PDB file of C-alpha atoms in Angstrom:
ATOM      1  CA  MET A   1      40.514   1.493  -7.735  1.00  0.00           C
ATOM      2  CA  THR A   2      37.755   2.915  -5.580  1.00  0.00           C
ATOM      3  CA  THR A   3      35.312   5.613  -6.462  1.00  0.00           C
ATOM      4  CA  ASN A   4      33.597   7.977  -4.109  1.00  0.00           C
ATOM      5  CA  ARG A   5      30.064   7.661  -5.314  1.00  0.00           C
ATOM      6  CA  ALA A   6      27.136   8.861  -3.310  1.00  0.00           C
ATOM      7  CA  PRO A   7      24.726   6.107  -2.355  1.00  0.00           C
ATOM      8  CA  THR A   8      21.757   5.893  -4.664  1.00  0.00           C
ATOM      9  CA  ILE A   9      18.151   5.816  -3.597  1.00  0.00           C
ATOM     10  CA  PRO A  10      16.157   2.982  -5.155  1.00  0.00           C
ATOM     11  CA  SER A  11      13.454   4.239  -7.482  1.00  0.00           C
ATOM     12  CA  THR A  12      10.739   2.498  -5.449  1.00  0.00           C
ATOM     13  CA  GLN A  13      11.622   4.688  -2.489  1.00  0.00           C
ATOM     14  CA  ILE A  14      11.410   7.799  -4.652  1.00  0.00           C
ATOM     15  CA  TRP A  15       7.985   6.829  -6.015  1.00  0.00           C
ATOM     16  CA  ARG A  16       6.810   5.969  -2.510  1.00  0.00           C
ATOM     17  CA  ALA A  17       7.994   9.347  -1.192  1.00  0.00           C
ATOM     18  CA  ILE A  18       6.238  11.214  -4.014  1.00  0.00           C
ATOM     19  CA  HIS A  19       3.091   9.170  -3.477  1.00  0.00           C
ATOM     20  CA  TRP A  20       2.908   9.781   0.282  1.00  0.00           C
ATOM     21  CA  GLY A  21       3.828  13.420  -0.292  1.00  0.00           C
ATOM     22  CA  PHE A  22       0.718  13.850  -2.422  1.00  0.00           C
ATOM     23  CA  VAL A  23      -1.398  11.958   0.114  1.00  0.00           C
ATOM     24  CA  ALA A  24      -0.132  14.269   2.876  1.00  0.00           C
ATOM     25  CA  LEU A  25      -0.602  17.354   0.706  1.00  0.00           C
ATOM     26  CA  PHE A  26      -4.242  16.628  -0.065  1.00  0.00           C
ATOM     27  CA  ALA A  27      -5.095  15.400   3.442  1.00  0.00           C
ATOM     28  CA  SER A  28      -3.571  18.519   5.001  1.00  0.00           C
ATOM     29  CA  GLY A  29      -5.285  20.679   2.368  1.00  0.00           C
ATOM     30  CA  ALA A  30      -8.578  19.189   3.477  1.00  0.00           C
ATOM     31  CA  CYS A  31      -7.793  20.155   7.081  1.00  0.00           C
ATOM     32  CA  VAL A  32      -6.913  23.697   6.049  1.00  0.00           C
ATOM     33  CA  HIS A  33     -10.204  24.105   4.188  1.00  0.00           C
ATOM     34  CA  VAL A  34     -12.188  22.818   7.164  1.00  0.00           C
ATOM     35  CA  ILE A  35     -10.465  25.335   9.440  1.00  0.00           C
ATOM     36  CA  LEU A  36     -10.795  28.248   7.010  1.00  0.00           C
ATOM     37  CA  GLY A  37     -14.341  27.359   6.078  1.00  0.00           C
ATOM     38  CA  LEU A  38     -15.479  27.264   9.689  1.00  0.00           C
ATOM     39  CA  ALA A  39     -13.286  29.971  11.236  1.00  0.00           C
ATOM     40  CA  ALA A  40     -12.596  32.476   8.457  1.00  0.00           C
ATOM     41  CA  PRO A  41     -14.780  31.922   5.388  1.00  0.00           C
ATOM     42  CA  SER A  42     -14.159  35.483   4.213  1.00  0.00           C
ATOM     43  CA  SER A  43     -10.526  34.512   3.600  1.00  0.00           C
ATOM     44  CA  TYR A  44     -11.654  32.954   0.316  1.00  0.00           C
ATOM     45  CA  ASP A  45     -12.765  36.339  -1.019  1.00  0.00           C
ATOM     46  CA  GLY A  46     -10.409  37.512  -3.725  1.00  0.00           C
ATOM     47  CA  PHE A  47      -9.179  33.994  -4.520  1.00  0.00           C
ATOM     48  CA  ALA A  48     -10.330  34.267  -8.124  1.00  0.00           C
ATOM     49  CA  ASP A  49      -9.470  37.915  -8.716  1.00  0.00           C
ATOM     50  CA  ALA A  50      -6.593  37.044 -11.064  1.00  0.00           C
ATOM     51  CA  ALA A  51      -8.506  34.333 -12.932  1.00  0.00           C
ATOM     52  CA  PHE A  52      -7.995  34.168 -16.676  1.00  0.00           C
ATOM     53  CA  PHE A  53     -11.671  34.065 -17.534  1.00  0.00           C
ATOM     54  CA  GLY A  54     -14.564  36.185 -16.359  1.00  0.00           C
ATOM     55  CA  TRP A  55     -16.746  33.116 -15.845  1.00  0.00           C
ATOM     56  CA  VAL A  56     -14.231  31.801 -13.285  1.00  0.00           C
ATOM     57  CA  ARG A  57     -14.222  35.122 -11.365  1.00  0.00           C
ATOM     58  CA  ASP A  58     -17.987  35.495 -11.595  1.00  0.00           C
ATOM     59  CA  GLY A  59     -18.621  31.885 -10.655  1.00  0.00           C
ATOM     60  CA  TRP A  60     -16.347  32.168  -7.652  1.00  0.00           C
ATOM     61  CA  GLN A  61     -18.022  35.339  -6.425  1.00  0.00           C
ATOM     62  CA  ASN A  62     -21.607  34.383  -7.237  1.00  0.00           C
ATOM     63  CA  ILE A  63     -21.493  30.713  -6.270  1.00  0.00           C
ATOM     64  CA  PHE A  64     -18.651  30.002  -3.842  1.00  0.00           C
ATOM     65  CA  MET A  65     -18.641  33.311  -1.977  1.00  0.00           C
ATOM     66  CA  ALA A  66     -22.443  33.339  -1.687  1.00  0.00           C
ATOM     67  CA  TYR A  67     -22.083  30.468   0.835  1.00  0.00           C
ATOM     68  CA  PRO A  68     -18.353  30.033   1.489  1.00  0.00           C
ATOM     69  CA  THR A  69     -18.587  27.703   4.497  1.00  0.00           C
ATOM     70  CA  PRO A  70     -20.443  24.827   2.824  1.00  0.00           C
ATOM     71  CA  TRP A  71     -18.374  25.222  -0.333  1.00  0.00           C
ATOM     72  CA  ALA A  72     -15.128  25.201   1.672  1.00  0.00           C
ATOM     73  CA  LEU A  73     -16.282  22.035   3.434  1.00  0.00           C
ATOM     74  CA  LEU A  74     -17.132  20.500   0.058  1.00  0.00           C
ATOM     75  CA  LEU A  75     -13.682  21.454  -1.197  1.00  0.00           C
ATOM     76  CA  ALA A  76     -12.206  19.835   1.917  1.00  0.00           C
ATOM     77  CA  ALA A  77     -14.218  16.689   1.209  1.00  0.00           C
ATOM     78  CA  ALA A  78     -12.937  16.664  -2.381  1.00  0.00           C
ATOM     79  CA  GLU A  79      -9.318  16.969  -1.249  1.00  0.00           C
ATOM     80  CA  LEU A  80      -9.778  14.259   1.362  1.00  0.00           C
ATOM     81  CA  THR A  81     -11.377  12.058  -1.301  1.00  0.00           C
ATOM     82  CA  ILE A  82      -8.323  12.554  -3.508  1.00  0.00           C
ATOM     83  CA  ALA A  83      -6.053  11.574  -0.608  1.00  0.00           C
ATOM     84  CA  VAL A  84      -8.107   8.422   0.014  1.00  0.00           C
ATOM     85  CA  LEU A  85      -8.151   7.589  -3.696  1.00  0.00           C
ATOM     86  CA  LEU A  86      -4.370   7.883  -3.778  1.00  0.00           C
ATOM     87  CA  VAL A  87      -4.180   5.277  -1.027  1.00  0.00           C
ATOM     88  CA  LYS A  88      -6.925   2.935  -2.255  1.00  0.00           C
ATOM     89  CA  THR A  89      -6.744   3.290  -6.056  1.00  0.00           C
ATOM     90  CA  PRO A  90      -3.617   5.226  -7.030  1.00  0.00           C
ATOM     91  CA  ARG A  91      -4.488   5.356 -10.734  1.00  0.00           C
ATOM     92  CA  LEU A  92      -7.744   7.178 -10.113  1.00  0.00           C
ATOM     93  CA  GLY A  93      -6.140   9.241  -7.370  1.00  0.00           C
ATOM     94  CA  TYR A  94      -3.391  10.537  -9.639  1.00  0.00           C
ATOM     95  CA  VAL A  95      -5.862  11.361 -12.389  1.00  0.00           C
ATOM     96  CA  ALA A  96      -7.748  13.420  -9.774  1.00  0.00           C
ATOM     97  CA  VAL A  97      -4.489  15.107  -8.674  1.00  0.00           C
ATOM     98  CA  VAL A  98      -3.704  16.129 -12.250  1.00  0.00           C
ATOM     99  CA  LEU A  99      -7.242  17.378 -12.914  1.00  0.00           C
ATOM    100  CA  PHE A 100      -7.273  19.285  -9.618  1.00  0.00           C
ATOM    101  CA  HIS A 101      -4.069  21.121 -10.510  1.00  0.00           C
ATOM    102  CA  LEU A 102      -5.178  21.830 -14.074  1.00  0.00           C
ATOM    103  CA  ALA A 103      -8.412  23.334 -12.727  1.00  0.00           C
ATOM    104  CA  LEU A 104      -6.464  25.375 -10.175  1.00  0.00           C
ATOM    105  CA  MET A 105      -4.458  26.903 -13.011  1.00  0.00           C
ATOM    106  CA  LEU A 106      -7.619  28.672 -14.205  1.00  0.00           C
ATOM    107  CA  PHE A 107      -7.323  30.992 -11.205  1.00  0.00           C
ATOM    108  CA  GLY A 108      -4.344  32.911 -12.554  1.00  0.00           C
ATOM    109  CA  TRP A 109      -0.604  32.985 -13.145  1.00  0.00           C
ATOM    110  CA  GLY A 110       0.233  32.947  -9.446  1.00  0.00           C
ATOM    111  CA  PHE A 111      -1.231  29.474  -9.154  1.00  0.00           C
ATOM    112  CA  TRP A 112       0.971  28.328 -12.003  1.00  0.00           C
ATOM    113  CA  LEU A 113       3.956  28.829  -9.676  1.00  0.00           C
ATOM    114  CA  TRP A 114       2.513  26.039  -7.559  1.00  0.00           C
ATOM    115  CA  CYS A 115       0.854  23.895 -10.220  1.00  0.00           C
ATOM    116  CA  ILE A 116       3.717  23.526 -12.694  1.00  0.00           C
ATOM    117  CA  PRO A 117       6.097  21.985 -10.112  1.00  0.00           C
ATOM    118  CA  ALA A 118       3.252  19.893  -8.677  1.00  0.00           C
ATOM    119  CA  LEU A 119       2.399  18.589 -12.139  1.00  0.00           C
ATOM    120  CA  ALA A 120       6.100  17.932 -12.779  1.00  0.00           C
ATOM    121  CA  PHE A 121       5.825  15.338 -10.014  1.00  0.00           C
ATOM    122  CA  ALA A 122       2.209  14.268 -10.560  1.00  0.00           C
ATOM    123  CA  LEU A 123       2.431  13.425 -14.260  1.00  0.00           C
ATOM    124  CA  PRO A 124       5.379  11.017 -13.932  1.00  0.00           C
ATOM    125  CA  ALA A 125       3.781   9.571 -10.792  1.00  0.00           C
ATOM    126  CA  THR A 126       0.564   9.025 -12.741  1.00  0.00           C
ATOM    127  CA  ARG A 127       2.497   7.279 -15.484  1.00  0.00           C
ATOM    128  CA  HIS A 128       4.287   5.160 -12.894  1.00  0.00           C
ATOM    129  CA  ALA A 129       0.989   4.230 -11.201  1.00  0.00           C
ATOM    130  CA  PHE A 130      -0.497   3.095 -14.507  1.00  0.00           C
ATOM    131  CA  ARG A 131       2.604   1.070 -15.425  1.00  0.00           C
ATOM    132  CA  ALA A 132       2.888  -0.504 -11.970  1.00  0.00           C
ATOM    133  CA  GLY A 133      -0.768  -1.491 -12.047  1.00  0.00           C
ATOM    134  CA  ARG A 134      -0.349  -3.769 -15.062  1.00  0.00           C
TER     135      ARG A 134
END
């Protein structure tokens, strides 16, 4: 008796795909922030308008938007650092991915539409990285 079962993907390939997906996401995010920071720094205005807390909105306007280009470049450096950490030390990299997304959630419900699915991949990947590192 034969069964028509779809071929399965080994779990190592799934973890590898998730891992390199996060590396690509943060590396490309760094590129986007370099471009926006240098070419269109005013595009960051309004980013924190839907933030849950006044201190997030005020901080964004009074700190980030006071000098958006250097802050955007610093944000790009942070994202690139996360990408490099994911490659060099995945445990630390995944902790940074989780913290990055949790911080992003402070900017309002719209960001939750991105962060919840991202965390749905990042949290198990973090767990996997810590188990694989033993």
